[in-house]
Every structure is written in C-alpha cells, then in structure tokens.
Amino acid sequence: MPLAERVMAGGSGLPITPRPAVVRGWGRIGPAAVSRVVPGDVEAARLAILRLPSNLGGWGRGAIARGMGRSYGDAAQRHGGVVIDASALAAFELDAVRGRVRAQAGVTLGRLLAALEPAGWVLPVVPGTQHVSVGGAIAADIHGKNHAAAGTFGAHVDSLELLTADGEVRQLTAGNDAELLGATIGGMGLTGVIVSASIRLRPLASPMLSVVAERLI
Ligand SMILES: Cc1cc2nc3c(=O)[nH]c(=O)nc-3n(C[C@H](O)[C@H](O)[C@H](O)COP(=O)(O)OP(=O)(O)OC[C@H]3O[C@@H](n4cnc5c(N)ncnc54)[C@H](O)[C@@H]3O)c2cc1C
C-alpha cells in the first residue's frame, strides 16, 4: 500500500496520515525524504510513536521530532525515516500572576512573545529569530544575547512532558527524573518528543527601549 494511504486514527478521532515529504534545515542543504506525521494532540503523538516506524515497512528507519525546521543543519530530519512534526501542538496557557507559561511544543516563541508583552512578561531567553518552537528551543537549549547573565533557555524550564519511545508521557522536573530532564534539555530530540513545557518568565517593565546612539566617525 502506498505510504500516503496508510491512515492511523489519532486520539482526537481525526486520522493521522503519514505523508511523504522532503525536509531540509535552514541551511537548505542535505534534503531528506521522510514520512511526516503531524499529530494534533498528545494522544495522536503517542499513537504515532507506537505505530511508527514499525507499521511503515521500508520507512522504518527510526523517528525524530521536528519543530519549525530552523536548525541550520540536518538535526530535524531522518532520511528514510519518520519525522514527527510538532507544529500542530500549538496551545499555551499563561499564569500572569506567577509569571509562568505552559506551552505545547509546537508554539513558536514569536506567538508567546506577542501574548506575553501586554501582560507584562517576556521570555527570559530570546534567540535571533522568533520562528522557533518551544520544543526546538529546549531540544537545542538555545541562547540569546543575554547568555552570560541569563544562561540558556533550558535554565528557565520548570518542567516538561516527554513522550518516550515506549509511548509513555513522562512528567519531568528537577525532583522527578532530573537525569532524563537534563538529557532532554539540549538533547536534540534524541530522548523522545517534548510535548509541552512550563517556562519561568521575566517581568517586562516596558516594551519600549531607551537607545543612545553614539557616532564614532
Ligand atoms: C535566523 C536564525 C537565527 C537564530 N538565532 C539563534 C540564536 O540567537 N541562538 C540560538 O541558540 N539559536 C539560534 N538559531 C538556531 C535555532 O534557535 C535552533 O536551531 C532551534 O532549535 C530551532 O528550533 P525549531 O523549532 O526550528 O527546531 P527544529 O530545527 O525543527 O529542530 C531542532 C532540534 O530540536 C529537536 N526538536 C524539535 N522539536 C522537538 C520536540 N517537540 N521534541 C523533541 N525534540 C524536538 C529536533 O529533533 C532537532 O534536533 C537561529 C536560527 C535561525 C534560522
């Protein structure tokens, strides 16, 4: 049966259809022919993990999570294998009193920043592009221009939900499986699929910047 005709039922009741796709990184080199699934919720992602790649015959070369594909190289692709595209896991919830946001892995930092600013909060680490996902930010443990003072993105993650290869969704915190939490932050997707995370925010006094321009020549 052609790959695109294999349809699996997702947790939402909607079918998850693995689709042949060619994916690249931001550098546009080394395209990979993959089977791409885009689960719409956690249960669908769990089924995708459990049923792929063993149900896909020749496509069974393992699986890797993918966010917005903004890695420069080939980190988010698996030639001849499966890409679990987290972009449809796109819900988030702001606790404006405690300064926390709980976001699903596919939410982009740009969406979060737009929602946080009116509430007086900002992400503690912001990279050179807003078009990266929460999952990609954690998996690559990204840095911003305030790296020396704030550390990396992962330093501000209180907890995360990780879907591992056995189909379990694990709640990871510093007090609950700290080793797996540490391996997942900066783990480049190799410990499983990050489903969601809780991130500590920084208060934002004002969205305005005070800028002093000094001309040197
Ligand atoms: C213009 C530009 C500017 C940049 N500036 C910076 C910068 O200032 N600082 C910096 O640190 N980086 C920077 N980056 C790099 C970028 O932040 C990282 O590559 C980031 O990981 C991309 O996120 P993504 O959602 O696109 O992830 P992808 O590229 O899709 O994936 C990156 C890695 O994360 C894994 N991954 C993605 N989603 C999940 C998930 N749900 N669960 C588990 N693993 C997952 C993938 O398997 C892969 O290994 C920049 C990139 C660009 C294009």
PDB file of C-alpha atoms and ligand atoms in Angstrom:
ATOM      1  CA  MET A   1       0.000   0.000   0.000  1.00  0.00           C
ATOM      2  CA  PRO A   2       1.397   3.439  -0.862  1.00  0.00           C
ATOM      3  CA  LEU A   3       2.652   5.266   2.162  1.00  0.00           C
ATOM      4  CA  ALA A   4       0.174   8.136   1.898  1.00  0.00           C
ATOM      5  CA  GLU A   5      -2.760   5.724   2.057  1.00  0.00           C
ATOM      6  CA  ARG A   6      -1.838   4.305   5.427  1.00  0.00           C
ATOM      7  CA  VAL A   7      -4.116   6.118   7.810  1.00  0.00           C
ATOM      8  CA  MET A   8      -3.982   5.851  11.566  1.00  0.00           C
ATOM      9  CA  ALA A   9      -6.641   7.055  13.968  1.00  0.00           C
ATOM     10  CA  GLY A  10      -5.416   9.825  16.239  1.00  0.00           C
ATOM     11  CA  GLY A  11      -6.539  10.407  19.817  1.00  0.00           C
ATOM     12  CA  SER A  12      -8.754  13.248  18.649  1.00  0.00           C
ATOM     13  CA  GLY A  13     -10.555  10.805  16.380  1.00  0.00           C
ATOM     14  CA  LEU A  14      -9.001  12.524  13.393  1.00  0.00           C
ATOM     15  CA  PRO A  15      -6.873  10.385  11.118  1.00  0.00           C
ATOM     16  CA  ILE A  16      -3.129  10.883  11.128  1.00  0.00           C
ATOM     17  CA  THR A  17      -1.887  10.303   7.638  1.00  0.00           C
ATOM     18  CA  PRO A  18       1.864   9.902   7.279  1.00  0.00           C
ATOM     19  CA  ARG A  19       2.785  11.854   4.180  1.00  0.00           C
ATOM     20  CA  PRO A  20       5.912  11.573   2.078  1.00  0.00           C
ATOM     21  CA  ALA A  21       7.808  14.835   2.320  1.00  0.00           C
ATOM     22  CA  VAL A  22      11.191  16.311   1.601  1.00  0.00           C
ATOM     23  CA  VAL A  23      12.512  18.297   4.536  1.00  0.00           C
ATOM     24  CA  ARG A  24      15.572  20.488   4.962  1.00  0.00           C
ATOM     25  CA  GLY A  25      17.187  22.589   7.610  1.00  0.00           C
ATOM     26  CA  TRP A  26      17.567  26.358   7.479  1.00  0.00           C
ATOM     27  CA  GLY A  27      20.807  25.973   5.503  1.00  0.00           C
ATOM     28  CA  ARG A  28      18.812  24.291   2.675  1.00  0.00           C
ATOM     29  CA  ILE A  29      21.407  21.579   2.158  1.00  0.00           C
ATOM     30  CA  GLY A  30      21.060  17.805   2.516  1.00  0.00           C
ATOM     31  CA  PRO A  31      17.329  17.357   1.808  1.00  0.00           C
ATOM     32  CA  ALA A  32      15.856  14.220   3.371  1.00  0.00           C
ATOM     33  CA  ALA A  33      12.972  12.134   2.029  1.00  0.00           C
ATOM     34  CA  VAL A  34      10.875  11.302   5.060  1.00  0.00           C
ATOM     35  CA  SER A  35       7.457  10.191   6.148  1.00  0.00           C
ATOM     36  CA  ARG A  36       5.944  13.106   8.020  1.00  0.00           C
ATOM     37  CA  VAL A  37       3.212  12.896  10.638  1.00  0.00           C
ATOM     38  CA  VAL A  38       1.611  15.942  12.216  1.00  0.00           C
ATOM     39  CA  PRO A  39      -0.197  14.867  15.390  1.00  0.00           C
ATOM     40  CA  GLY A  40      -2.870  17.279  16.574  1.00  0.00           C
ATOM     41  CA  ASP A  41      -2.798  16.271  20.211  1.00  0.00           C
ATOM     42  CA  VAL A  42      -0.807  14.265  22.715  1.00  0.00           C
ATOM     43  CA  GLU A  43      -2.721  11.035  22.182  1.00  0.00           C
ATOM     44  CA  ALA A  44      -2.185  11.259  18.429  1.00  0.00           C
ATOM     45  CA  ALA A  45       1.525  11.829  19.023  1.00  0.00           C
ATOM     46  CA  ARG A  46       1.572   8.802  21.309  1.00  0.00           C
ATOM     47  CA  LEU A  47      -0.051   6.634  18.652  1.00  0.00           C
ATOM     48  CA  ALA A  48       2.368   7.956  16.054  1.00  0.00           C
ATOM     49  CA  ILE A  49       5.276   6.917  18.255  1.00  0.00           C
ATOM     50  CA  LEU A  50       3.810   3.489  18.973  1.00  0.00           C
ATOM     51  CA  ARG A  51       2.844   2.687  15.397  1.00  0.00           C
ATOM     52  CA  LEU A  52       5.733   4.250  13.582  1.00  0.00           C
ATOM     53  CA  PRO A  53       8.036   3.251  12.180  1.00  0.00           C
ATOM     54  CA  SER A  54       7.255  -0.463  12.585  1.00  0.00           C
ATOM     55  CA  ASN A  55       3.984  -0.196  10.630  1.00  0.00           C
ATOM     56  CA  LEU A  56       5.645   1.547   7.743  1.00  0.00           C
ATOM     57  CA  GLY A  57       7.748  -1.182   6.260  1.00  0.00           C
ATOM     58  CA  GLY A  58      10.628   0.305   4.319  1.00  0.00           C
ATOM     59  CA  TRP A  59      10.160   3.621   6.090  1.00  0.00           C
ATOM     60  CA  GLY A  60      11.159   2.091   9.360  1.00  0.00           C
ATOM     61  CA  ARG A  61      14.446   3.923   9.817  1.00  0.00           C
ATOM     62  CA  GLY A  62      13.582   5.477  13.123  1.00  0.00           C
ATOM     63  CA  ALA A  63      11.865   8.718  14.006  1.00  0.00           C
ATOM     64  CA  ILE A  64      12.867  12.229  15.060  1.00  0.00           C
ATOM     65  CA  ALA A  65      10.877  15.192  16.322  1.00  0.00           C
ATOM     66  CA  ARG A  66      10.731  18.399  14.302  1.00  0.00           C
ATOM     67  CA  GLY A  67       9.644  21.909  15.210  1.00  0.00           C
ATOM     68  CA  MET A  68       9.951  24.834  12.795  1.00  0.00           C
ATOM     69  CA  GLY A  69      12.959  23.403  10.912  1.00  0.00           C
ATOM     70  CA  ARG A  70      15.108  26.439  11.812  1.00  0.00           C
ATOM     71  CA  SER A  71      18.183  24.358  12.708  1.00  0.00           C
ATOM     72  CA  TYR A  72      20.940  25.280  10.320  1.00  0.00           C
ATOM     73  CA  GLY A  73      21.802  21.638   9.543  1.00  0.00           C
ATOM     74  CA  ASP A  74      20.025  18.286   9.416  1.00  0.00           C
ATOM     75  CA  ALA A  75      19.082  17.877  13.096  1.00  0.00           C
ATOM     76  CA  ALA A  76      15.329  17.697  12.474  1.00  0.00           C
ATOM     77  CA  GLN A  77      15.272  15.226   9.604  1.00  0.00           C
ATOM     78  CA  ARG A  78      15.701  11.475   9.215  1.00  0.00           C
ATOM     79  CA  HIS A  79      16.280  10.323   5.664  1.00  0.00           C
ATOM     80  CA  GLY A  80      14.165   7.214   5.008  1.00  0.00           C
ATOM     81  CA  GLY A  81      12.564   7.539   8.420  1.00  0.00           C
ATOM     82  CA  VAL A  82       9.776   9.366  10.164  1.00  0.00           C
ATOM     83  CA  VAL A  83       9.548  12.997  11.160  1.00  0.00           C
ATOM     84  CA  ILE A  84       7.097  13.765  13.956  1.00  0.00           C
ATOM     85  CA  ASP A  85       6.173  17.358  13.234  1.00  0.00           C
ATOM     86  CA  ALA A  86       5.083  19.046  16.469  1.00  0.00           C
ATOM     87  CA  SER A  87       3.749  22.195  14.812  1.00  0.00           C
ATOM     88  CA  ALA A  88       0.088  21.326  15.476  1.00  0.00           C
ATOM     89  CA  LEU A  89       0.709  21.020  19.227  1.00  0.00           C
ATOM     90  CA  ALA A  90       0.065  24.714  19.478  1.00  0.00           C
ATOM     91  CA  ALA A  91      -1.776  25.537  22.719  1.00  0.00           C
ATOM     92  CA  PHE A  92      -0.444  27.545  25.629  1.00  0.00           C
ATOM     93  CA  GLU A  93      -1.638  28.968  28.922  1.00  0.00           C
ATOM     94  CA  LEU A  94      -0.236  31.979  30.748  1.00  0.00           C
ATOM     95  CA  ASP A  95      -0.218  32.298  34.528  1.00  0.00           C
ATOM     96  CA  ALA A  96       0.203  36.079  34.661  1.00  0.00           C
ATOM     97  CA  VAL A  97       0.268  36.097  38.462  1.00  0.00           C
ATOM     98  CA  ARG A  98       3.141  33.651  38.928  1.00  0.00           C
ATOM     99  CA  GLY A  99       4.951  34.518  35.695  1.00  0.00           C
ATOM    100  CA  ARG A 100       4.796  31.076  34.150  1.00  0.00           C
ATOM    101  CA  VAL A 101       3.691  29.878  30.744  1.00  0.00           C
ATOM    102  CA  ARG A 102       2.790  26.286  29.990  1.00  0.00           C
ATOM    103  CA  ALA A 103       3.153  25.781  26.240  1.00  0.00           C
ATOM    104  CA  GLN A 104       2.838  22.851  23.907  1.00  0.00           C
ATOM    105  CA  ALA A 105       5.947  22.056  21.912  1.00  0.00           C
ATOM    106  CA  GLY A 106       4.800  23.496  18.594  1.00  0.00           C
ATOM    107  CA  VAL A 107       4.078  27.003  19.888  1.00  0.00           C
ATOM    108  CA  THR A 108       6.557  29.474  18.408  1.00  0.00           C
ATOM    109  CA  LEU A 109       8.467  31.890  20.597  1.00  0.00           C
ATOM    110  CA  GLY A 110       7.044  34.687  18.441  1.00  0.00           C
ATOM    111  CA  ARG A 111       3.480  33.747  19.393  1.00  0.00           C
ATOM    112  CA  LEU A 112       4.431  33.591  23.026  1.00  0.00           C
ATOM    113  CA  LEU A 113       6.204  36.963  22.952  1.00  0.00           C
ATOM    114  CA  ALA A 114       3.177  38.625  21.360  1.00  0.00           C
ATOM    115  CA  ALA A 115       0.882  37.249  24.050  1.00  0.00           C
ATOM    116  CA  LEU A 116       3.213  37.893  26.995  1.00  0.00           C
ATOM    117  CA  GLU A 117       4.098  41.522  26.322  1.00  0.00           C
ATOM    118  CA  PRO A 118       0.631  43.021  27.057  1.00  0.00           C
ATOM    119  CA  ALA A 119       0.552  41.013  30.285  1.00  0.00           C
ATOM    120  CA  GLY A 120       3.894  42.471  31.412  1.00  0.00           C
ATOM    121  CA  TRP A 121       6.058  39.388  30.905  1.00  0.00           C
ATOM    122  CA  VAL A 122       8.756  38.307  28.487  1.00  0.00           C
ATOM    123  CA  LEU A 123      10.636  35.115  27.733  1.00  0.00           C
ATOM    124  CA  PRO A 124      13.921  35.110  29.649  1.00  0.00           C
ATOM    125  CA  VAL A 125      15.908  33.939  26.594  1.00  0.00           C
ATOM    126  CA  VAL A 126      15.152  35.089  23.041  1.00  0.00           C
ATOM    127  CA  PRO A 127      17.196  33.882  20.050  1.00  0.00           C
ATOM    128  CA  GLY A 128      17.936  35.689  16.780  1.00  0.00           C
ATOM    129  CA  THR A 129      14.652  34.537  15.228  1.00  0.00           C
ATOM    130  CA  GLN A 130      11.150  34.308  16.669  1.00  0.00           C
ATOM    131  CA  HIS A 131      10.264  31.460  14.309  1.00  0.00           C
ATOM    132  CA  VAL A 132      11.434  28.605  16.516  1.00  0.00           C
ATOM    133  CA  SER A 133       9.235  26.280  18.519  1.00  0.00           C
ATOM    134  CA  VAL A 134       9.265  25.685  22.260  1.00  0.00           C
ATOM    135  CA  GLY A 135      10.296  22.065  21.575  1.00  0.00           C
ATOM    136  CA  GLY A 136      13.160  23.144  19.317  1.00  0.00           C
ATOM    137  CA  ALA A 137      14.274  25.801  21.803  1.00  0.00           C
ATOM    138  CA  ILE A 138      14.512  23.236  24.583  1.00  0.00           C
ATOM    139  CA  ALA A 139      15.987  20.432  22.470  1.00  0.00           C
ATOM    140  CA  ALA A 140      18.775  22.719  21.198  1.00  0.00           C
ATOM    141  CA  ASP A 141      18.967  24.585  24.541  1.00  0.00           C
ATOM    142  CA  ILE A 142      19.195  27.848  22.677  1.00  0.00           C
ATOM    143  CA  HIS A 143      20.819  31.064  23.862  1.00  0.00           C
ATOM    144  CA  GLY A 144      20.109  34.760  23.436  1.00  0.00           C
ATOM    145  CA  LYS A 145      22.207  37.889  23.555  1.00  0.00           C
ATOM    146  CA  ASN A 146      21.906  37.815  27.361  1.00  0.00           C
ATOM    147  CA  HIS A 147      23.574  34.400  27.544  1.00  0.00           C
ATOM    148  CA  ALA A 148      26.222  35.407  30.090  1.00  0.00           C
ATOM    149  CA  ALA A 149      23.595  36.735  32.511  1.00  0.00           C
ATOM    150  CA  ALA A 150      20.558  34.526  31.899  1.00  0.00           C
ATOM    151  CA  GLY A 151      22.073  31.235  30.760  1.00  0.00           C
ATOM    152  CA  THR A 152      20.298  29.129  28.171  1.00  0.00           C
ATOM    153  CA  PHE A 153      16.578  28.592  27.506  1.00  0.00           C
ATOM    154  CA  GLY A 154      16.628  25.300  29.362  1.00  0.00           C
ATOM    155  CA  ALA A 155      17.704  27.009  32.579  1.00  0.00           C
ATOM    156  CA  HIS A 156      14.206  28.519  32.757  1.00  0.00           C
ATOM    157  CA  VAL A 157      12.235  25.327  32.157  1.00  0.00           C
ATOM    158  CA  ASP A 158      10.488  24.221  35.347  1.00  0.00           C
ATOM    159  CA  SER A 159       9.042  21.011  33.990  1.00  0.00           C
ATOM    160  CA  LEU A 160       8.308  19.273  30.748  1.00  0.00           C
ATOM    161  CA  GLU A 161       6.266  16.418  29.364  1.00  0.00           C
ATOM    162  CA  LEU A 162       8.269  13.981  27.304  1.00  0.00           C
ATOM    163  CA  LEU A 163       6.818  11.278  25.085  1.00  0.00           C
ATOM    164  CA  THR A 164       9.335   8.465  25.033  1.00  0.00           C
ATOM    165  CA  ALA A 165       9.762   5.631  22.538  1.00  0.00           C
ATOM    166  CA  ASP A 166       7.674   3.239  24.682  1.00  0.00           C
ATOM    167  CA  GLY A 167       4.628   5.507  24.263  1.00  0.00           C
ATOM    168  CA  GLU A 168       4.768   6.824  27.848  1.00  0.00           C
ATOM    169  CA  VAL A 169       4.265  10.514  28.569  1.00  0.00           C
ATOM    170  CA  ARG A 170       6.674  11.355  31.401  1.00  0.00           C
ATOM    171  CA  GLN A 171       6.455  14.405  33.636  1.00  0.00           C
ATOM    172  CA  LEU A 172       9.999  15.610  34.212  1.00  0.00           C
ATOM    173  CA  THR A 173      11.047  18.103  36.874  1.00  0.00           C
ATOM    174  CA  ALA A 174      14.194  18.712  38.899  1.00  0.00           C
ATOM    175  CA  GLY A 175      12.647  16.460  41.558  1.00  0.00           C
ATOM    176  CA  ASN A 176      11.237  13.816  39.234  1.00  0.00           C
ATOM    177  CA  ASP A 177      13.673  12.143  36.839  1.00  0.00           C
ATOM    178  CA  ALA A 178      16.147  15.020  36.800  1.00  0.00           C
ATOM    179  CA  GLU A 179      18.569  12.913  34.766  1.00  0.00           C
ATOM    180  CA  LEU A 180      16.131  12.500  31.870  1.00  0.00           C
ATOM    181  CA  LEU A 181      15.175  16.178  32.157  1.00  0.00           C
ATOM    182  CA  GLY A 182      18.853  17.132  31.882  1.00  0.00           C
ATOM    183  CA  ALA A 183      19.377  14.809  28.922  1.00  0.00           C
ATOM    184  CA  THR A 184      16.333  16.229  27.129  1.00  0.00           C
ATOM    185  CA  ILE A 185      17.364  19.880  27.519  1.00  0.00           C
ATOM    186  CA  GLY A 186      19.948  20.143  24.755  1.00  0.00           C
ATOM    187  CA  GLY A 187      19.267  16.521  23.761  1.00  0.00           C
ATOM    188  CA  MET A 188      18.362  17.394  20.139  1.00  0.00           C
ATOM    189  CA  GLY A 189      15.245  15.212  20.171  1.00  0.00           C
ATOM    190  CA  LEU A 190      17.131  12.030  20.969  1.00  0.00           C
ATOM    191  CA  THR A 191      15.307  11.248  24.230  1.00  0.00           C
ATOM    192  CA  GLY A 192      11.806  11.497  22.741  1.00  0.00           C
ATOM    193  CA  VAL A 193       9.221  14.066  21.714  1.00  0.00           C
ATOM    194  CA  ILE A 194       8.780  17.054  24.021  1.00  0.00           C
ATOM    195  CA  VAL A 195       5.036  17.551  24.264  1.00  0.00           C
ATOM    196  CA  SER A 196       4.841  20.625  26.480  1.00  0.00           C
ATOM    197  CA  ALA A 197       6.860  22.616  28.969  1.00  0.00           C
ATOM    198  CA  SER A 198       6.414  25.094  31.779  1.00  0.00           C
ATOM    199  CA  ILE A 199       8.704  28.110  31.436  1.00  0.00           C
ATOM    200  CA  ARG A 200       9.545  30.749  34.054  1.00  0.00           C
ATOM    201  CA  LEU A 201       9.119  34.270  32.687  1.00  0.00           C
ATOM    202  CA  ARG A 202      10.858  37.570  33.303  1.00  0.00           C
ATOM    203  CA  PRO A 203       8.861  40.669  34.249  1.00  0.00           C
ATOM    204  CA  LEU A 204       8.775  43.269  31.499  1.00  0.00           C
ATOM    205  CA  ALA A 205       8.720  46.831  32.829  1.00  0.00           C
ATOM    206  CA  SER A 206       8.049  48.288  29.381  1.00  0.00           C
ATOM    207  CA  PRO A 207       8.126  47.110  25.788  1.00  0.00           C
ATOM    208  CA  MET A 208       9.915  50.361  24.881  1.00  0.00           C
ATOM    209  CA  LEU A 209      13.706  50.560  24.607  1.00  0.00           C
ATOM    210  CA  SER A 210      15.815  53.501  25.610  1.00  0.00           C
ATOM    211  CA  VAL A 211      18.513  53.814  22.969  1.00  0.00           C
ATOM    212  CA  VAL A 212      21.594  56.044  22.970  1.00  0.00           C
ATOM    213  CA  ALA A 213      23.315  56.319  19.582  1.00  0.00           C
ATOM    214  CA  GLU A 214      26.927  57.456  19.590  1.00  0.00           C
ATOM    215  CA  ARG A 215      28.607  58.272  16.322  1.00  0.00           C
ATOM    216  CA  LEU A 216      32.283  57.278  16.300  1.00  0.00           C
ATOM    217  CA  ILE A 217      33.467  58.712  12.977  1.00  0.00           C
TER     218      ILE A 217
HETATM  219  C1  LIG B   1      17.833  33.246  11.645  1.00  0.00           C
HETATM  220  C2  LIG B   1      18.166  32.297  12.789  1.00  0.00           C
HETATM  221  C3  LIG B   1      18.660  32.842  13.961  1.00  0.00           C
HETATM  222  C4  LIG B   1      18.990  32.005  15.042  1.00  0.00           C
HETATM  223  N1  LIG B   1      19.464  32.557  16.207  1.00  0.00           N
HETATM  224  C5  LIG B   1      19.790  31.756  17.238  1.00  0.00           C
HETATM  225  C6  LIG B   1      20.283  32.307  18.463  1.00  0.00           C
HETATM  226  O1  LIG B   1      20.392  33.526  18.629  1.00  0.00           O
HETATM  227  N2  LIG B   1      20.584  31.439  19.466  1.00  0.00           N
HETATM  228  C7  LIG B   1      20.456  30.086  19.325  1.00  0.00           C
HETATM  229  O2  LIG B   1      20.744  29.353  20.282  1.00  0.00           O
HETATM  230  N3  LIG B   1      19.971  29.538  18.184  1.00  0.00           N
HETATM  231  C8  LIG B   1      19.653  30.353  17.148  1.00  0.00           C
HETATM  232  N4  LIG B   1      19.155  29.777  15.994  1.00  0.00           N
HETATM  233  C9  LIG B   1      19.001  28.324  15.923  1.00  0.00           C
HETATM  234  C10 LIG B   1      17.599  27.885  16.399  1.00  0.00           C
HETATM  235  O3  LIG B   1      17.217  28.590  17.544  1.00  0.00           O
HETATM  236  C11 LIG B   1      17.656  26.398  16.768  1.00  0.00           C
HETATM  237  O4  LIG B   1      18.124  25.637  15.677  1.00  0.00           O
HETATM  238  C12 LIG B   1      16.303  25.841  17.203  1.00  0.00           C
HETATM  239  O5  LIG B   1      16.472  24.525  17.685  1.00  0.00           O
HETATM  240  C13 LIG B   1      15.294  25.817  16.063  1.00  0.00           C
HETATM  241  O6  LIG B   1      14.026  25.452  16.570  1.00  0.00           O
HETATM  242  P1  LIG B   1      12.974  24.703  15.645  1.00  0.00           P
HETATM  243  O7  LIG B   1      11.645  24.734  16.313  1.00  0.00           O
HETATM  244  O8  LIG B   1      13.046  25.258  14.279  1.00  0.00           O
HETATM  245  O9  LIG B   1      13.544  23.223  15.709  1.00  0.00           O
HETATM  246  P2  LIG B   1      13.962  22.222  14.513  1.00  0.00           P
HETATM  247  O10 LIG B   1      15.001  22.867  13.661  1.00  0.00           O
HETATM  248  O11 LIG B   1      12.757  21.712  13.842  1.00  0.00           O
HETATM  249  O12 LIG B   1      14.639  21.074  15.389  1.00  0.00           O
HETATM  250  C14 LIG B   1      15.838  21.352  16.091  1.00  0.00           C
HETATM  251  C15 LIG B   1      16.182  20.183  17.014  1.00  0.00           C
HETATM  252  O13 LIG B   1      15.199  20.118  18.041  1.00  0.00           O
HETATM  253  C16 LIG B   1      14.576  18.836  18.036  1.00  0.00           C
HETATM  254  N5  LIG B   1      13.150  19.063  18.337  1.00  0.00           N
HETATM  255  C17 LIG B   1      12.303  19.934  17.728  1.00  0.00           C
HETATM  256  N6  LIG B   1      11.078  19.838  18.275  1.00  0.00           N
HETATM  257  C18 LIG B   1      11.158  18.886  19.247  1.00  0.00           C
HETATM  258  C19 LIG B   1      10.225  18.311  20.154  1.00  0.00           C
HETATM  259  N7  LIG B   1       8.937  18.674  20.217  1.00  0.00           N
HETATM  260  N8  LIG B   1      10.659  17.330  20.995  1.00  0.00           N
HETATM  261  C20 LIG B   1      11.956  16.927  20.982  1.00  0.00           C
HETATM  262  N9  LIG B   1      12.881  17.437  20.137  1.00  0.00           N
HETATM  263  C21 LIG B   1      12.485  18.399  19.288  1.00  0.00           C
HETATM  264  C22 LIG B   1      14.786  18.265  16.650  1.00  0.00           C
HETATM  265  O14 LIG B   1      14.772  16.858  16.678  1.00  0.00           O
HETATM  266  C23 LIG B   1      16.171  18.821  16.306  1.00  0.00           C
HETATM  267  O15 LIG B   1      17.174  18.007  16.879  1.00  0.00           O
HETATM  268  C24 LIG B   1      18.821  30.583  14.919  1.00  0.00           C
HETATM  269  C25 LIG B   1      18.301  30.057  13.732  1.00  0.00           C
HETATM  270  C26 LIG B   1      17.980  30.904  12.684  1.00  0.00           C
HETATM  271  C27 LIG B   1      17.429  30.307  11.414  1.00  0.00           C
END
